XYZ file of C-alpha atoms in Angstrom:
519
model
C 0.166 -0.138 -0.498
C 1.355 3.243 -0.025
C 1.551 5.015 2.593
C 1.339 9.117 2.503
C 1.568 12.080 4.307
C 3.808 16.002 3.863
C 6.855 16.055 6.327
C 6.350 18.392 9.740
C 8.462 21.664 8.817
C 8.971 20.412 5.089
C 6.821 22.444 2.007
C 8.799 20.367 -0.747
C 6.943 17.178 -1.941
C 9.167 14.186 -2.224
C 8.071 11.132 -4.244
C 5.713 8.695 -2.722
C 6.698 5.540 -1.620
C 5.122 2.049 -1.905
C 6.228 0.152 1.568
C 5.469 -3.568 1.005
C 5.240 -5.580 3.750
C 6.847 -9.422 3.512
C 4.692 -12.253 3.014
C 5.035 -14.248 6.239
C 4.877 -18.437 5.363
C 2.325 -18.033 8.156
C 0.263 -15.266 7.512
C -3.335 -16.787 7.213
C -2.541 -18.510 10.253
C -1.083 -16.045 12.452
C -4.314 -14.388 10.827
C -6.640 -16.757 12.919
C -4.535 -16.454 16.190
C -4.812 -12.513 15.988
C -8.286 -12.221 15.259
C -9.367 -14.696 17.596
C -8.161 -12.768 19.898
C -9.522 -9.538 18.556
C -13.382 -11.594 18.302
C -12.702 -11.920 22.320
C -12.321 -8.078 22.891
C -14.988 -7.036 20.361
C -17.692 -9.829 21.681
C -17.841 -7.810 25.368
C -19.121 -5.078 23.713
C -22.186 -6.001 22.868
C -22.532 -9.497 24.707
C -23.405 -7.707 27.990
C -26.186 -5.966 26.183
C -28.612 -9.172 26.370
C -27.576 -9.371 30.521
C -29.171 -6.044 30.990
C -32.509 -7.723 32.305
C -30.358 -9.783 34.720
C -28.255 -7.432 35.843
C -30.995 -4.915 36.405
C -32.474 -7.431 38.482
C -29.480 -9.700 40.681
C -27.369 -6.260 40.929
C -30.302 -4.067 41.319
C -28.760 -1.729 39.203
C -30.029 1.476 37.531
C -30.233 2.720 34.329
C -27.588 4.898 35.114
C -25.002 1.782 36.432
C -26.287 -0.712 33.504
C -24.751 2.560 30.585
C -21.693 2.667 32.464
C -21.021 -0.681 33.081
C -20.885 -0.758 29.000
C -19.195 2.533 28.656
C -16.612 2.102 31.561
C -14.842 -0.498 28.710
C -15.263 1.660 25.651
C -13.811 4.978 27.864
C -10.687 3.582 28.927
C -9.902 1.270 25.912
C -11.053 4.826 24.199
C -8.429 7.074 25.815
C -5.215 4.600 25.664
C -5.807 3.661 21.975
C -3.244 5.622 20.535
C -1.105 5.472 23.133
C -1.062 1.648 23.399
C -0.950 1.576 19.015
C 2.536 3.514 19.897
C 4.011 1.792 21.840
C 3.125 -1.451 19.620
C 5.207 0.233 17.282
C 8.216 1.429 19.286
C 8.771 -1.585 21.601
C 6.763 -4.591 20.023
C 3.679 -5.413 18.251
C 3.941 -8.604 19.622
C 4.876 -8.017 23.390
C 1.821 -5.600 23.401
C -0.990 -8.258 21.967
C 0.492 -10.527 24.614
C 0.149 -8.516 27.591
C -2.914 -7.220 26.433
C -4.431 -10.793 26.722
C -2.921 -11.280 29.844
C -4.447 -7.776 30.818
C -7.986 -8.875 29.048
C -7.990 -12.287 30.897
C -7.407 -11.238 34.473
C -9.957 -7.908 34.227
C -12.675 -10.747 32.805
C -12.545 -13.036 35.688
C -12.126 -10.129 37.953
C -15.761 -8.627 35.628
C -16.760 -12.658 36.603
C -16.735 -12.594 40.142
C -17.923 -8.637 41.074
C -20.794 -8.926 43.279
C -21.897 -5.369 43.017
C -21.769 -2.627 40.093
C -18.996 -0.853 41.163
C -17.383 -3.978 41.187
C -18.180 -5.117 37.471
C -17.837 -0.963 36.501
C -14.172 -1.063 37.649
C -13.366 -4.506 36.294
C -14.820 -3.192 32.407
C -12.816 -0.633 33.361
C -9.600 -2.929 33.779
C -10.626 -4.855 30.854
C -10.326 -2.002 28.668
C -6.333 -1.460 28.921
C -6.037 -5.122 28.162
C -8.667 -4.321 25.519
C -7.017 -0.982 24.098
C -3.274 -3.541 23.344
C -5.565 -6.210 21.665
C -6.965 -3.445 19.275
C -3.783 -1.900 17.922
C -2.095 -4.412 17.442
C -4.026 -7.058 15.722
C -5.022 -4.619 12.796
C -1.425 -4.029 12.781
C -0.257 -7.052 12.091
C -2.131 -7.941 9.629
C -0.721 -5.110 7.844
C 2.702 -6.261 8.587
C 2.587 -10.420 7.625
C 0.750 -9.428 3.956
C 1.831 -7.785 1.394
C 0.078 -5.493 -0.771
C -1.148 -8.077 -2.521
C -3.420 -10.016 -0.205
C -3.680 -7.154 2.207
C -7.227 -5.993 1.163
C -8.438 -9.165 1.628
C -6.992 -10.381 5.031
C -8.221 -6.594 6.247
C -11.399 -7.680 4.949
C -11.028 -11.150 6.530
C -9.992 -9.193 9.985
C -13.064 -6.867 9.821
C -15.487 -9.661 9.454
C -14.349 -10.965 12.306
C -14.746 -7.853 13.964
C -18.248 -7.411 12.642
C -19.341 -11.210 13.488
C -18.265 -9.990 17.588
C -20.022 -6.957 17.137
C -22.573 -8.742 16.253
C -22.680 -12.088 17.312
C -21.920 -11.002 21.329
C -26.319 -10.785 21.582
C -26.338 -14.686 20.803
C -23.087 -15.878 22.494
C -24.512 -13.810 25.635
C -28.111 -15.644 25.386
C -26.754 -18.581 24.877
C -24.956 -18.304 28.224
C -27.539 -16.648 29.736
C -29.931 -19.608 28.920
C -28.414 -22.393 31.085
C -25.373 -19.982 33.993
C -25.417 -16.985 35.381
C -24.876 -13.325 34.569
C -20.994 -13.944 35.400
C -20.478 -17.221 32.912
C -20.664 -14.030 29.892
C -16.966 -12.736 31.336
C -15.677 -16.258 32.568
C -16.294 -17.455 28.696
C -13.076 -15.125 27.927
C -10.199 -16.479 30.082
C -10.092 -20.470 27.786
C -9.922 -18.245 24.500
C -7.707 -15.412 25.874
C -4.772 -18.251 27.395
C -5.319 -20.185 23.743
C -4.998 -17.245 22.124
C -1.402 -16.507 24.660
C -0.301 -19.948 23.787
C -0.886 -19.263 19.721
C 0.941 -15.577 19.915
C 3.624 -16.417 21.791
C 4.276 -19.131 18.788
C 3.586 -17.931 16.013
C 3.253 -14.146 15.699
C 6.379 -12.680 14.904
C 8.129 -9.641 16.460
C 8.255 -6.371 14.783
C 8.911 -2.193 15.713
C 9.463 1.013 13.766
C 13.197 1.436 14.023
C 12.161 5.206 14.359
C 11.365 7.088 17.523
C 12.962 5.126 20.092
C 12.536 8.128 22.974
C 8.405 7.866 24.217
C 6.423 10.980 23.318
C 5.248 10.748 27.265
C 3.928 13.954 27.276
C 2.025 12.620 24.100
C 0.436 9.663 25.566
C -0.537 12.168 28.337
C -2.439 14.564 26.368
C -3.871 11.175 24.745
C -5.278 9.650 27.489
C -6.396 12.641 29.096
C -8.519 14.423 26.588
C -10.095 11.195 24.468
C -11.084 9.909 27.967
C -12.448 13.126 28.910
C -14.714 14.082 25.356
C -15.942 10.018 25.955
C -16.389 10.648 29.919
C -18.632 13.856 28.487
C -20.788 11.940 25.560
C -21.766 9.414 28.195
C -22.841 11.307 31.584
C -24.488 13.448 29.023
C -27.985 11.504 28.873
C -27.505 11.001 32.656
C -26.188 14.223 34.354
C -27.505 16.594 31.609
C -25.549 18.485 29.072
C -26.058 21.867 29.877
C -24.551 20.251 33.870
C -21.142 21.167 35.250
C -19.756 17.729 35.162
C -20.513 17.770 30.964
C -19.387 20.808 30.271
C -16.230 20.136 32.344
C -15.071 17.427 30.947
C -15.976 18.013 27.791
C -14.037 21.347 27.347
C -11.335 19.700 28.939
C -10.841 17.223 26.989
C -11.372 19.688 24.046
C -8.585 21.833 25.293
C -6.481 18.507 25.659
C -6.403 17.398 22.852
C -5.893 20.887 21.208
C -2.834 20.882 23.040
C -2.085 17.042 22.007
C -2.122 17.650 18.397
C 0.219 21.567 19.077
C 2.695 18.827 20.694
C 2.654 16.554 18.141
C 3.230 18.863 15.515
C 6.867 19.694 16.932
C 8.506 17.137 17.961
C 10.488 15.075 15.666
C 9.028 11.661 16.439
C 5.542 12.525 17.465
C 2.680 9.820 18.007
C 0.589 10.673 16.202
C 1.664 12.805 13.147
C -0.691 15.417 12.276
C -0.274 15.670 8.948
C -1.898 12.483 8.071
C -5.239 14.282 8.386
C -4.219 16.146 5.327
C -4.706 13.212 3.133
C -8.155 13.907 2.325
C -8.275 9.361 1.791
C -7.392 9.682 5.511
C -9.687 11.700 6.959
C -12.956 10.854 4.244
C -12.097 7.227 6.101
C -12.081 8.625 9.370
C -15.883 10.671 9.055
C -17.396 7.010 7.642
C -15.784 5.168 9.672
C -16.891 7.126 13.636
C -20.267 7.721 11.809
C -21.071 3.587 10.619
C -20.414 3.018 14.178
C -22.081 5.478 15.858
C -25.015 4.742 14.179
C -24.340 0.441 14.655
C -23.337 0.938 18.062
C -26.578 2.751 19.400
C -28.835 0.417 17.368
C -27.116 -2.666 19.021
C -27.915 -1.057 21.937
C -31.134 -0.400 21.342
C -32.460 -2.972 19.163
C -32.312 -5.577 22.056
C -34.009 -3.592 24.452
C -37.118 -3.692 22.164
C -36.659 -7.522 22.038
C -36.133 -8.498 25.181
C -38.581 -5.195 27.133
C -41.052 -4.540 24.353
C -41.652 -7.800 22.950
C -40.682 -10.085 25.731
C -38.447 -12.481 24.546
C -35.527 -14.833 26.562
C -31.768 -13.546 26.321
C -31.586 -16.675 24.017
C -34.404 -15.730 21.592
C -33.205 -11.876 20.977
C -29.343 -12.872 20.268
C -31.721 -15.617 17.465
C -33.076 -12.838 16.313
C -29.693 -10.893 16.294
C -28.322 -13.588 14.081
C -29.232 -13.013 10.531
C -26.519 -9.492 10.870
C -24.339 -11.759 11.991
C -23.871 -14.235 9.167
C -24.669 -11.559 6.349
C -21.524 -10.470 7.638
C -19.793 -14.081 7.566
C -21.341 -14.736 4.403
C -20.185 -12.241 2.044
C -17.076 -11.554 3.324
C -15.826 -15.090 3.678
C -16.999 -15.128 -0.124
C -14.747 -12.411 -1.070
C -17.625 -9.821 -2.172
C -16.237 -6.814 -0.145
C -12.928 -6.702 -1.947
C -14.075 -7.378 -5.172
C -16.778 -4.723 -4.826
C -14.383 -2.396 -4.211
C -11.695 -3.225 -7.105
C -15.099 -2.713 -9.305
C -15.950 0.096 -7.948
C -13.556 1.721 -6.548
C -13.100 2.240 -2.832
C -15.845 6.396 -2.391
C -18.157 4.151 -4.429
C -18.200 1.213 -2.173
C -18.333 2.914 0.966
C -21.253 4.693 -0.127
C -23.196 2.136 -1.597
C -22.446 0.424 2.314
C -23.320 3.119 3.989
C -26.143 3.661 2.228
C -27.646 -0.288 3.026
C -26.124 -0.052 6.508
C -28.720 3.555 7.137
C -31.605 1.390 5.109
C -31.296 -1.462 7.524
C -31.746 1.124 10.404
C -34.440 2.742 8.693
C -36.490 -1.246 7.982
C -35.858 -1.644 11.497
C -37.558 1.209 13.014
C -40.666 1.509 10.089
C -41.555 -2.056 9.652
C -39.586 -4.029 12.578
C -40.012 -1.121 15.107
C -43.283 -0.152 17.325
C -45.628 -2.670 19.393
C -46.687 -4.302 16.460
C -43.777 -3.959 14.612
C -43.431 -7.357 12.715
C -40.393 -9.391 12.616
C -39.497 -9.218 9.015
C -39.706 -6.051 8.958
C -37.138 -6.107 11.382
C -35.315 -9.481 9.877
C -34.751 -7.421 6.521
C -33.069 -4.389 7.963
C -30.541 -6.663 9.530
C -30.176 -8.107 6.441
C -29.527 -4.864 4.744
C -27.783 -3.957 7.790
C -25.179 -6.756 7.610
C -24.748 -6.176 3.554
C -23.767 -2.548 3.970
C -21.349 -2.960 7.070
C -19.449 -6.568 4.776
C -19.257 -3.481 2.033
C -17.751 -0.142 4.092
C -15.753 -1.688 7.023
C -13.035 -3.048 4.902
C -12.770 -0.807 2.127
C -12.879 2.425 5.221
C -9.834 0.442 7.573
C -7.998 -0.622 4.108
C -8.201 3.445 2.900
C -7.217 4.449 6.945
C -4.224 2.540 7.101
C -3.492 2.783 3.817
C -2.447 6.185 4.397
C -0.107 5.822 7.516
C 3.168 3.916 6.735
C 3.162 0.111 7.615
C 6.246 1.084 10.306
C 3.520 3.352 12.377
C 0.392 0.090 12.250
C -0.347 0.500 15.115
C -1.132 4.139 15.637
C -2.749 3.082 12.752
C -5.157 0.672 14.439
C -4.871 2.667 16.854
C -6.792 5.574 15.228
C -9.004 3.033 13.419
C -9.826 0.985 17.096
C -10.382 5.048 18.776
C -12.940 5.541 15.841
C -15.077 2.371 16.548
C -14.883 3.172 20.790
C -15.918 6.373 20.592
C -18.349 6.485 17.570
C -20.117 3.348 19.536
C -19.780 5.058 23.130
C -21.163 8.138 21.366
C -23.954 5.927 19.333
C -25.057 4.330 22.588
C -24.914 7.602 24.270
C -26.775 9.927 21.697
C -29.312 7.700 20.366
C -30.068 6.608 23.948
C -30.551 10.236 25.469
C -33.134 10.628 22.264
C -34.939 7.560 23.482
C -34.900 8.792 27.312
C -36.537 12.239 26.081
C -38.852 10.908 23.438
C -39.755 8.972 26.327
C -40.206 11.175 28.897
C -42.773 13.632 26.569
C -44.705 10.559 26.056
C -45.240 9.039 29.686
C -44.661 10.308 33.262
C -42.484 8.446 34.877
C -39.959 8.228 37.882
C -38.772 4.624 37.748
C -34.562 4.461 37.039
C -35.414 1.581 33.710
C -38.598 0.527 32.104
C -38.677 -2.975 33.797
C -39.191 -1.012 37.071
C -41.705 1.113 35.141
C -43.494 -1.469 34.122
C -43.667 -3.155 37.533
C -44.762 0.361 38.906
C -47.391 0.640 36.429
C -51.286 0.559 37.640
C -52.780 -2.366 35.311
C -52.454 -3.896 32.262
C -53.747 -0.490 30.384
C -50.650 1.350 31.862
C -47.993 -1.270 31.491
C -49.685 -1.121 27.445
C -48.906 2.506 27.248
C -45.575 2.429 29.113
C -44.380 -0.615 26.953
C -45.852 1.678 23.172
C -44.348 4.574 24.466
C -41.046 2.554 25.107
C -41.021 1.066 21.616
C -42.297 4.827 19.886
C -39.143 5.796 21.539
C -36.765 3.033 19.776
C -38.031 4.047 16.273
C -37.239 8.096 16.617
C -33.983 7.037 17.775
C -33.429 4.353 15.156
C -33.984 6.802 12.136
C -31.869 9.815 13.772
C -29.278 6.969 13.427
C -29.891 5.769 10.084
C -29.706 9.620 8.940
C -26.462 9.834 10.983
C -25.063 7.299 8.651
C -26.139 8.268 5.870
C -24.308 11.547 6.502
C -21.376 9.804 6.994
C -21.164 7.130 3.620
C -21.650 11.233 1.598
C -18.722 12.612 3.501
C -16.719 9.646 3.419
C -17.572 9.124 -0.401
C -17.175 12.791 -1.116
C -13.544 13.356 0.536
C -11.957 9.925 -0.650
C -13.065 10.616 -4.701
C -11.357 13.836 -4.062
C -8.432 12.127 -2.540
C -8.227 10.010 -5.958
C -8.271 12.653 -8.408
C -6.351 14.957 -6.758
C -3.663 11.878 -6.174
C -1.995 11.164 -2.808
C -0.171 13.460 -0.993
C 4.096 13.130 0.005
C 4.712 10.138 2.447
C 7.108 11.580 5.333
C 10.733 12.055 4.180
C 13.147 9.592 6.710
C 9.902 6.954 7.282
C 12.027 3.463 6.571
C 10.634 0.282 6.774
C 9.784 -1.245 9.878
C 12.282 -3.988 11.568
C 11.264 -7.221 12.992
C 12.703 -8.571 15.558
C-alpha cells in the first residue's frame, strides 16, 4: 500500500514511496490467531447488552449503572488506544499483544466474580486496558505479515471477525444466560484468552518501528486525558444533562487537552500521531465514515436488544437468535470475497457510499417495519440483512483506506486511530441515541422509575403497562431513525472526501520514513 503524508516543517514534496510488507509463510494461521484475540475483545462490546435484564434484577442496577457497565470499557479503551498503538510500534507488537491478552483475561475474571455494580464497572474498566492493547496490535500485525497484494483480502477477513464480534455478542450472551448466571459472559473469555496467548507466543513474529526510540510521554498523557474526558462527557450527558457542570467541564477539558496534544505532536520530531495525516483526504474521508457508521450501529444494537427483550418479551437466547442474521450476512458476504471484489470494481468511494447507504436503509427498515409494539420480525429481519450487507462492504474499505494512508512502520498508530473511532463512535452512539430515546420517552409518559422494567413493575394495571411499553417502542423508533440519518450522512461525506483524494492524487510521504524492522 502507498503510505503518504506531508513532513512536518518541510514544504517540498518527495516522491511517494510504496511499502510492501513481507509474505510471512504462516500468515493465514497468524491471521486466525489474531482474529481470535480480536473476537474476544469485540464480543465484550455487545455481549453485555442481552444481560441487561439480569443485571438490572440481580445487581439492582439502575439505567445509569447499566450504561456505565457498558461504557466504562469503551471509556478506558478509547483513552488508551493511541498510546497503546504507539507503544506497540516503539516496543514491539508481539509484546503488546501478549500483555493485552493477559490483562484482558485478568479483567474478565474480576468481572465474572463481581458482587455489585461498582465492582463490575471497575472490572470492565480494567478489561479496557487489555482491550486497547489487543485492538491496536491485531490490525497492525495484519499489515505487517501480508504484502500489498493480499492485504485488502486479509483486512476484509479481519473486519469480518470484527463485525462478527460486534453482532454475535447478543447471540453468545443469550446462549450463556440461558444456561448459566450472568458472570459466565465474562468467564468464558478465560479459555479463549489462554489459547490466544499460547498461539501468539508461538506463531506471531515480533516487529517494531526503528524510529522514535524516545517515548512520547507527554503525547501519551495528553491523548489519554483528552480522549477520556471527551468520551466521559458523551457518556455522562444523557444521565447528568448536557448542560450540567460535570459534562461541560469534562467536554471543555477534553477539547482543550486534545488541542494541546495536536500542537505538541506538530512540534516534536517523532510524534505519536503525525497530524499531517489529516491532510490526506483519503484518511479524513475514511475517518469520518468509520466514526458515523459505528455511531449508528453501536446505538442501534444497544437499542434493538432492549426492544426485543423489554417490548417484545423475548428471552436472552431468543433475542440473540433473532439478531443472528446480521452477523451471518456479514460473515457470508466477506468469506465469499464480495467486499474486495466490489471495491476493485467500484472503487473505494462508491463502495463506502453503497455500504453505508445499505446500513442506513437497514436501520430505517428496523424502525419503520420492525419497530413498535405491532412491528413484525419480518421487517426487522430485512433491516438486519441490509445492515449486515452494508457493513460487509463499507467496513473493510474504510479500514483499508485508513491503513493505506499511514506508513506500514506506523501501523500500530493507524490501528489505534481505527480502534479509537470504533470505540468513540460506539460510545457516542449509545449515549446520543440513548438520550434521544430517553427524551422521547419522557415526553410521552411521566414515570419516575430508573429503568423500563421498574416502570412496568410500578404500572397500575395492564392498560398503563401497555401504554408505557408502547411509548418505549415509539421512542426506540425515533432513535433508530436518527441513527439512520447519521450513517447516511457519514457515507456521503466519506465518499466525497475519498473521491477528491483520488482526483488530487496522493500527498507526499514524510521524508525519513523507513521500513519497519522485525525483531
